[in-house]
Each structure stands twice: as C-alpha cells, then as structure tokens.
Amino acid sequence: MFYLIALGSNQRHQRFGLPRDVLAAAIERLAAHDLSIAKISTVITSRPIGPSQRSYANAVALIETTLYPPHLLDRLKHIEAEFGRRRGQAWSRRVLDLDILLWSGGAFDGDAPALTIPHPLMRERSFVLRPAAQIAGDWRDPLTGRTIAQLDARNRRPKKRQEKAPKPLDHETKRP
C-alpha cells in the first residue's frame, strides 16, 4: 500500500537542528521503521496556523508499507514521540508533525484510534498540496475525484471577495 505523508516542523531540535534538518532526520527515521520511501518533495516554508508564531518547514513523502492505516498512524505517533512531540494544544509549535494525507486504498474512517483519510483539511492547505503535487500530482482525492494537482491549482486561485450589498438610495429608506 502507498501513502502520502505530510511532514512539518517549526521548532528546533537539540540534536537535529533547524526544522528543515528535523524533516530530513524524520525521513531517515521513517525508513528505519520499515517504511519504504518512494518519493520526497522539496521542503517549503509556510506561515503558521493558530497560536504558533514560528514559520513551518513542510514536505510530503510517498511511502510504501504493508501496514493498515491505524497501524501506520501508531507508527507515525511513535516517531513523533521520539522527536519529543507531546500531545497538547492544537496548532502549537512542534518539533515534528506527521499526518496521513491519502492512501492507495481510498477513503478510510476509523475511531480506534481516530483517523480519517483523506485528511479532512488537506484540500484547503497549500503547504500540503504544493509539495504533494510535486510527487503525486495525479493521485485522486477519493471524495472529490480531483487530482492533487487540481486541488493545488484550485487552492492557489485568488479568493473572491464577498461583495457587499449596495446601500439603499435615500428615497428607498425614507418613510412617508
């Protein structure tokens, strides 16, 4: 089975160094945990979402494994813990974040542990779609049917500003 895994870091690690170096070390750790690395995107920098003030280093890896999604998630959480990740405040700074974006088996929804594939926020996150499009642009989102490249292009489009309703004319607001 193939999986697209998002990697992110915005905190220096005492052993591995800067976030970009943390991602490189994480790729090595994935391979050391019997996850075959098929492709790796370039590392990009993105602004944080939520309370964190530090920019993120982000990348996506295409991996091959025989693990079923919940077992892979357990493996990824174990690797995060090896890098010092602690569960806590959502979207706070972190040494390493690993998320399953897609897998070759289509959609998945489980609750032991809680896991939804495709990742529920994947379609709106350019820091995930841009690197994913580099290495798996033709993969399709099983829910929308769109390719990663199409989702990335849609996400890059300028957002339309909501138009305000025109103000009523004076004679329309005055009562006789």
PDB file of C-alpha atoms in Angstrom:
ATOM      1  CA  MET A   1       0.000   0.000   0.000  1.00  0.00           C
ATOM      2  CA  PHE A   2       1.099   3.545  -0.742  1.00  0.00           C
ATOM      3  CA  TYR A   3       0.547   6.554   1.496  1.00  0.00           C
ATOM      4  CA  LEU A   4       1.141  10.278   1.197  1.00  0.00           C
ATOM      5  CA  ILE A   5       2.550  11.540   4.496  1.00  0.00           C
ATOM      6  CA  ALA A   6       2.788  15.248   5.374  1.00  0.00           C
ATOM      7  CA  LEU A   7       5.782  16.306   7.462  1.00  0.00           C
ATOM      8  CA  GLY A   8       6.006  19.587   9.332  1.00  0.00           C
ATOM      9  CA  SER A   9       8.303  21.205  11.876  1.00  0.00           C
ATOM     10  CA  ASN A  10       8.631  24.685  13.336  1.00  0.00           C
ATOM     11  CA  GLN A  11      10.778  24.077  16.370  1.00  0.00           C
ATOM     12  CA  ARG A  12      14.493  23.484  16.588  1.00  0.00           C
ATOM     13  CA  HIS A  13      15.607  20.082  17.867  1.00  0.00           C
ATOM     14  CA  GLN A  14      18.629  19.929  20.176  1.00  0.00           C
ATOM     15  CA  ARG A  15      20.178  17.061  18.203  1.00  0.00           C
ATOM     16  CA  PHE A  16      18.948  17.555  14.617  1.00  0.00           C
ATOM     17  CA  GLY A  17      18.917  21.360  14.470  1.00  0.00           C
ATOM     18  CA  LEU A  18      16.630  23.589  12.417  1.00  0.00           C
ATOM     19  CA  PRO A  19      13.159  22.485  11.219  1.00  0.00           C
ATOM     20  CA  ARG A  20      14.452  21.633   7.697  1.00  0.00           C
ATOM     21  CA  ASP A  21      17.041  19.350   9.281  1.00  0.00           C
ATOM     22  CA  VAL A  22      14.360  17.828  11.526  1.00  0.00           C
ATOM     23  CA  LEU A  23      12.405  16.837   8.405  1.00  0.00           C
ATOM     24  CA  ALA A  24      15.493  15.215   6.875  1.00  0.00           C
ATOM     25  CA  ALA A  25      16.048  13.259  10.094  1.00  0.00           C
ATOM     26  CA  ALA A  26      12.369  12.274  10.155  1.00  0.00           C
ATOM     27  CA  ILE A  27      12.635  10.830   6.635  1.00  0.00           C
ATOM     28  CA  GLU A  28      15.562   8.714   7.808  1.00  0.00           C
ATOM     29  CA  ARG A  29      13.548   7.612  10.846  1.00  0.00           C
ATOM     30  CA  LEU A  30      10.587   6.610   8.651  1.00  0.00           C
ATOM     31  CA  ALA A  31      12.915   4.388   6.627  1.00  0.00           C
ATOM     32  CA  ALA A  32      14.378   2.932   9.830  1.00  0.00           C
ATOM     33  CA  HIS A  33      10.859   1.902  10.867  1.00  0.00           C
ATOM     34  CA  ASP A  34      10.411  -0.316   7.784  1.00  0.00           C
ATOM     35  CA  LEU A  35       8.555   2.295   5.768  1.00  0.00           C
ATOM     36  CA  SER A  36       9.879   2.344   2.218  1.00  0.00           C
ATOM     37  CA  ILE A  37      10.364   5.893   0.924  1.00  0.00           C
ATOM     38  CA  ALA A  38       9.339   6.067  -2.745  1.00  0.00           C
ATOM     39  CA  LYS A  39       9.491   9.866  -3.259  1.00  0.00           C
ATOM     40  CA  ILE A  40      10.092  13.009  -1.234  1.00  0.00           C
ATOM     41  CA  SER A  41       9.033  16.536  -2.137  1.00  0.00           C
ATOM     42  CA  THR A  42      11.187  19.586  -1.693  1.00  0.00           C
ATOM     43  CA  VAL A  43      10.888  21.365   1.650  1.00  0.00           C
ATOM     44  CA  ILE A  44       8.848  24.560   1.609  1.00  0.00           C
ATOM     45  CA  THR A  45       8.348  27.235   4.262  1.00  0.00           C
ATOM     46  CA  SER A  46       4.867  28.286   5.355  1.00  0.00           C
ATOM     47  CA  ARG A  47       3.227  30.609   7.821  1.00  0.00           C
ATOM     48  CA  PRO A  48       1.824  29.056  10.985  1.00  0.00           C
ATOM     49  CA  ILE A  49      -1.881  28.436  11.525  1.00  0.00           C
ATOM     50  CA  GLY A  50      -3.172  29.122  15.016  1.00  0.00           C
ATOM     51  CA  PRO A  51      -1.249  30.413  18.042  1.00  0.00           C
ATOM     52  CA  SER A  52       2.276  29.496  16.952  1.00  0.00           C
ATOM     53  CA  GLN A  53       4.488  32.401  15.827  1.00  0.00           C
ATOM     54  CA  ARG A  54       7.186  30.400  14.045  1.00  0.00           C
ATOM     55  CA  SER A  55       7.235  29.518  10.348  1.00  0.00           C
ATOM     56  CA  TYR A  56       7.000  25.869   9.385  1.00  0.00           C
ATOM     57  CA  ALA A  57       9.169  23.695   7.207  1.00  0.00           C
ATOM     58  CA  ASN A  58       6.829  21.360   5.275  1.00  0.00           C
ATOM     59  CA  ALA A  59       7.302  18.415   2.946  1.00  0.00           C
ATOM     60  CA  VAL A  60       5.410  15.358   1.729  1.00  0.00           C
ATOM     61  CA  ALA A  61       6.697  11.803   1.356  1.00  0.00           C
ATOM     62  CA  LEU A  62       5.252   8.950  -0.669  1.00  0.00           C
ATOM     63  CA  ILE A  63       5.839   5.757   1.292  1.00  0.00           C
ATOM     64  CA  GLU A  64       5.113   2.098   0.739  1.00  0.00           C
ATOM     65  CA  THR A  65       4.228  -0.276   3.566  1.00  0.00           C
ATOM     66  CA  THR A  66       2.057  -3.276   4.336  1.00  0.00           C
ATOM     67  CA  LEU A  67       0.652  -1.526   7.417  1.00  0.00           C
ATOM     68  CA  TYR A  68      -3.088  -0.849   7.605  1.00  0.00           C
ATOM     69  CA  PRO A  69      -3.946   2.855   8.293  1.00  0.00           C
ATOM     70  CA  PRO A  70      -4.438   2.636  12.109  1.00  0.00           C
ATOM     71  CA  HIS A  71      -1.174   0.708  12.473  1.00  0.00           C
ATOM     72  CA  LEU A  72       0.683   3.247  10.337  1.00  0.00           C
ATOM     73  CA  LEU A  73      -0.788   6.064  12.425  1.00  0.00           C
ATOM     74  CA  ASP A  74       0.525   4.360  15.581  1.00  0.00           C
ATOM     75  CA  ARG A  75       3.961   4.100  13.970  1.00  0.00           C
ATOM     76  CA  LEU A  76       3.902   7.795  12.984  1.00  0.00           C
ATOM     77  CA  LYS A  77       2.862   8.869  16.502  1.00  0.00           C
ATOM     78  CA  HIS A  78       5.721   6.785  17.909  1.00  0.00           C
ATOM     79  CA  ILE A  79       8.196   8.553  15.604  1.00  0.00           C
ATOM     80  CA  GLU A  80       6.790  11.958  16.634  1.00  0.00           C
ATOM     81  CA  ALA A  81       7.310  10.990  20.276  1.00  0.00           C
ATOM     82  CA  GLU A  82      10.924  10.005  19.518  1.00  0.00           C
ATOM     83  CA  PHE A  83      11.449  13.590  18.331  1.00  0.00           C
ATOM     84  CA  GLY A  84       9.952  14.971  21.538  1.00  0.00           C
ATOM     85  CA  ARG A  85       6.390  15.642  20.363  1.00  0.00           C
ATOM     86  CA  ARG A  86       3.936  15.970  23.218  1.00  0.00           C
ATOM     87  CA  ARG A  87       0.182  15.931  22.823  1.00  0.00           C
ATOM     88  CA  GLY A  88      -1.422  19.179  23.827  1.00  0.00           C
ATOM     89  CA  GLN A  89      -2.582  22.440  22.343  1.00  0.00           C
ATOM     90  CA  ALA A  90      -3.688  22.145  18.736  1.00  0.00           C
ATOM     91  CA  TRP A  91      -1.599  24.021  16.182  1.00  0.00           C
ATOM     92  CA  SER A  92       1.079  24.968  18.689  1.00  0.00           C
ATOM     93  CA  ARG A  93       4.776  24.859  17.877  1.00  0.00           C
ATOM     94  CA  ARG A  94       6.173  21.382  17.434  1.00  0.00           C
ATOM     95  CA  VAL A  95       9.362  19.609  16.614  1.00  0.00           C
ATOM     96  CA  LEU A  96       7.665  17.133  14.268  1.00  0.00           C
ATOM     97  CA  ASP A  97       4.179  16.607  12.914  1.00  0.00           C
ATOM     98  CA  LEU A  98       3.383  13.608  10.705  1.00  0.00           C
ATOM     99  CA  ASP A  99      -0.046  13.257   9.080  1.00  0.00           C
ATOM    100  CA  ILE A 100      -1.525  10.688   6.712  1.00  0.00           C
ATOM    101  CA  LEU A 101      -2.992  12.590   3.765  1.00  0.00           C
ATOM    102  CA  LEU A 102      -4.038   9.802   1.371  1.00  0.00           C
ATOM    103  CA  TRP A 103      -3.550   6.097   0.877  1.00  0.00           C
ATOM    104  CA  SER A 104      -3.915   3.828  -2.128  1.00  0.00           C
ATOM    105  CA  GLY A 105      -6.905   2.100  -0.514  1.00  0.00           C
ATOM    106  CA  GLY A 106      -9.206   5.119  -0.993  1.00  0.00           C
ATOM    107  CA  ALA A 107     -11.181   6.639   1.863  1.00  0.00           C
ATOM    108  CA  PHE A 108     -10.836   5.440   5.461  1.00  0.00           C
ATOM    109  CA  ASP A 109     -12.689   6.389   8.616  1.00  0.00           C
ATOM    110  CA  GLY A 110     -11.869   4.783  11.938  1.00  0.00           C
ATOM    111  CA  ASP A 111     -12.178   5.573  15.601  1.00  0.00           C
ATOM    112  CA  ALA A 112      -9.673   3.321  17.343  1.00  0.00           C
ATOM    113  CA  PRO A 113      -7.579   5.474  17.005  1.00  0.00           C
ATOM    114  CA  ALA A 114      -9.459   8.378  15.405  1.00  0.00           C
ATOM    115  CA  LEU A 115      -8.321   8.563  11.794  1.00  0.00           C
ATOM    116  CA  THR A 116      -9.880   9.971   8.642  1.00  0.00           C
ATOM    117  CA  ILE A 117      -8.318   9.549   5.201  1.00  0.00           C
ATOM    118  CA  PRO A 118      -8.160  11.706   3.176  1.00  0.00           C
ATOM    119  CA  HIS A 119      -7.006  14.156   5.807  1.00  0.00           C
ATOM    120  CA  PRO A 120     -10.048  16.395   6.415  1.00  0.00           C
ATOM    121  CA  LEU A 121      -8.154  19.690   5.977  1.00  0.00           C
ATOM    122  CA  MET A 122      -5.887  18.612   3.132  1.00  0.00           C
ATOM    123  CA  ARG A 123      -7.905  20.333   0.385  1.00  0.00           C
ATOM    124  CA  GLU A 124      -7.513  23.795   1.893  1.00  0.00           C
ATOM    125  CA  ARG A 125      -3.857  23.705   2.893  1.00  0.00           C
ATOM    126  CA  SER A 126      -1.434  24.895   0.258  1.00  0.00           C
ATOM    127  CA  PHE A 127       1.534  23.924   2.449  1.00  0.00           C
ATOM    128  CA  VAL A 128       0.379  20.319   1.987  1.00  0.00           C
ATOM    129  CA  LEU A 129      -0.964  20.435  -1.566  1.00  0.00           C
ATOM    130  CA  ARG A 130       2.026  22.186  -3.144  1.00  0.00           C
ATOM    131  CA  PRO A 131       4.621  19.587  -2.063  1.00  0.00           C
ATOM    132  CA  ALA A 132       2.151  16.737  -2.622  1.00  0.00           C
ATOM    133  CA  ALA A 133       1.570  17.909  -6.198  1.00  0.00           C
ATOM    134  CA  GLN A 134       5.336  17.688  -6.842  1.00  0.00           C
ATOM    135  CA  ILE A 135       5.462  13.962  -6.160  1.00  0.00           C
ATOM    136  CA  ALA A 136       1.891  12.695  -6.617  1.00  0.00           C
ATOM    137  CA  GLY A 137       0.040  15.260  -8.715  1.00  0.00           C
ATOM    138  CA  ASP A 138      -2.028  12.589 -10.463  1.00  0.00           C
ATOM    139  CA  TRP A 139      -3.315  10.958  -7.256  1.00  0.00           C
ATOM    140  CA  ARG A 140      -7.034  11.487  -6.829  1.00  0.00           C
ATOM    141  CA  ASP A 141      -8.890  12.568  -3.738  1.00  0.00           C
ATOM    142  CA  PRO A 142     -11.378   9.691  -3.327  1.00  0.00           C
ATOM    143  CA  LEU A 143     -14.082  12.067  -2.079  1.00  0.00           C
ATOM    144  CA  THR A 144     -13.952  14.814  -4.725  1.00  0.00           C
ATOM    145  CA  GLY A 145     -12.439  12.853  -7.619  1.00  0.00           C
ATOM    146  CA  ARG A 146      -9.979  15.700  -8.227  1.00  0.00           C
ATOM    147  CA  THR A 147      -6.258  15.107  -8.577  1.00  0.00           C
ATOM    148  CA  ILE A 148      -3.794  16.599  -6.112  1.00  0.00           C
ATOM    149  CA  ALA A 149      -2.612  18.915  -8.906  1.00  0.00           C
ATOM    150  CA  GLN A 150      -6.191  20.114  -9.481  1.00  0.00           C
ATOM    151  CA  LEU A 151      -6.746  20.672  -5.757  1.00  0.00           C
ATOM    152  CA  ASP A 152      -3.472  22.604  -5.571  1.00  0.00           C
ATOM    153  CA  ALA A 153      -4.433  24.785  -8.553  1.00  0.00           C
ATOM    154  CA  ARG A 154      -7.868  25.498  -7.057  1.00  0.00           C
ATOM    155  CA  ASN A 155      -6.276  26.370  -3.728  1.00  0.00           C
ATOM    156  CA  ARG A 156      -3.841  28.808  -5.354  1.00  0.00           C
ATOM    157  CA  ARG A 157      -6.594  30.779  -7.102  1.00  0.00           C
ATOM    158  CA  PRO A 158      -7.210  34.175  -5.592  1.00  0.00           C
ATOM    159  CA  LYS A 159     -10.152  34.037  -3.249  1.00  0.00           C
ATOM    160  CA  LYS A 160     -13.174  36.024  -4.341  1.00  0.00           C
ATOM    161  CA  ARG A 161     -14.037  38.850  -2.032  1.00  0.00           C
ATOM    162  CA  GLN A 162     -17.600  38.855  -0.872  1.00  0.00           C
ATOM    163  CA  GLU A 163     -19.414  41.744  -2.420  1.00  0.00           C
ATOM    164  CA  LYS A 164     -21.338  43.995  -0.118  1.00  0.00           C
ATOM    165  CA  ALA A 165     -24.942  44.696  -0.896  1.00  0.00           C
ATOM    166  CA  PRO A 166     -25.354  48.169  -2.364  1.00  0.00           C
ATOM    167  CA  LYS A 167     -26.534  50.805   0.054  1.00  0.00           C
ATOM    168  CA  PRO A 168     -30.157  51.782  -0.426  1.00  0.00           C
ATOM    169  CA  LEU A 169     -30.872  55.128  -2.008  1.00  0.00           C
ATOM    170  CA  ASP A 170     -32.213  57.901   0.191  1.00  0.00           C
ATOM    171  CA  HIS A 171     -35.692  57.725  -1.274  1.00  0.00           C
ATOM    172  CA  GLU A 172     -35.770  53.964  -0.597  1.00  0.00           C
ATOM    173  CA  THR A 173     -35.137  54.363   3.123  1.00  0.00           C
ATOM    174  CA  LYS A 174     -37.397  57.341   3.881  1.00  0.00           C
ATOM    175  CA  ARG A 175     -40.892  56.612   5.001  1.00  0.00           C
ATOM    176  CA  PRO A 176     -43.731  58.924   4.005  1.00  0.00           C
TER     177      PRO A 176
END
